[in-house]
């Protein structure tokens, strides 16, 4: 794991960031850096046809699509168990985390992030489609997605 970065110094006159918030931000940045550098398992979605024609497995939550990724076969097995599909065969690809965030997310064409080890409760992680995590053109707080009202 990469060492945590120091919290940025606020501009003169700006309130200092709460130390707990700063520490959690650093922890998340370290987790994101580690995820980007790590190959993960991404199950293929269900459907007919050869593996190379099947898309990545996703889940939609509150209008945002999440690509499901797993740190290892045990994490994928826990997900299969939670779905009651432990006995079925799971076809997956191994994909670098950075490739998921930088290529697969923008290619989705809808607001999309990545859910890592989603059956592991607090030990899992969510990488939402926001600036600093995904490319700006795919971020919901960027210019690609417009919402009615002033929701940003």
Steps between C-alpha positions, in 0.01 A plus 500: 500500500629848419571740788226747585532846353510804723180702517518810280555829681187716468535844338538795737175575676339164415399278790734206558364157411386297800782255589265200490373601155858556381607156628206326333566685175864382511391143572259507205767646270736219602225241439427654158871498407527135604183406307623674185826299511339163578352237266148405612251233394197626308224244435336500160132575484254226431381448149534286193801501276871453537686660790656771282149630414374517859528824691634554849264422788339813639241606754295819493437704814314833509561567131870415509642185347782325684739252343547216748864418574661262747845500655536120478312174440398479867328841479320390183396177675354701792298702249378182328402357840312819593304474173424132560693415183803332650469186288484676165812553290622864499689622197712806568774716354801635685515875446729767643304735729624804307364351176157457658493860621660662194360289216202284603321767704497764221403230246185420699328810364307548823613614846720209609743416779660187640394293804789296642424192713136603538409194708756590766309781673734763647803317357377574147542833321299719267670714238224739388501681166637832626798716403824372645386138471382469139590718200330838516293426190342201679455671838151596613646819644656579160341639184382176334193443713241770548222477755175689530512750778807595695606160633877528457 
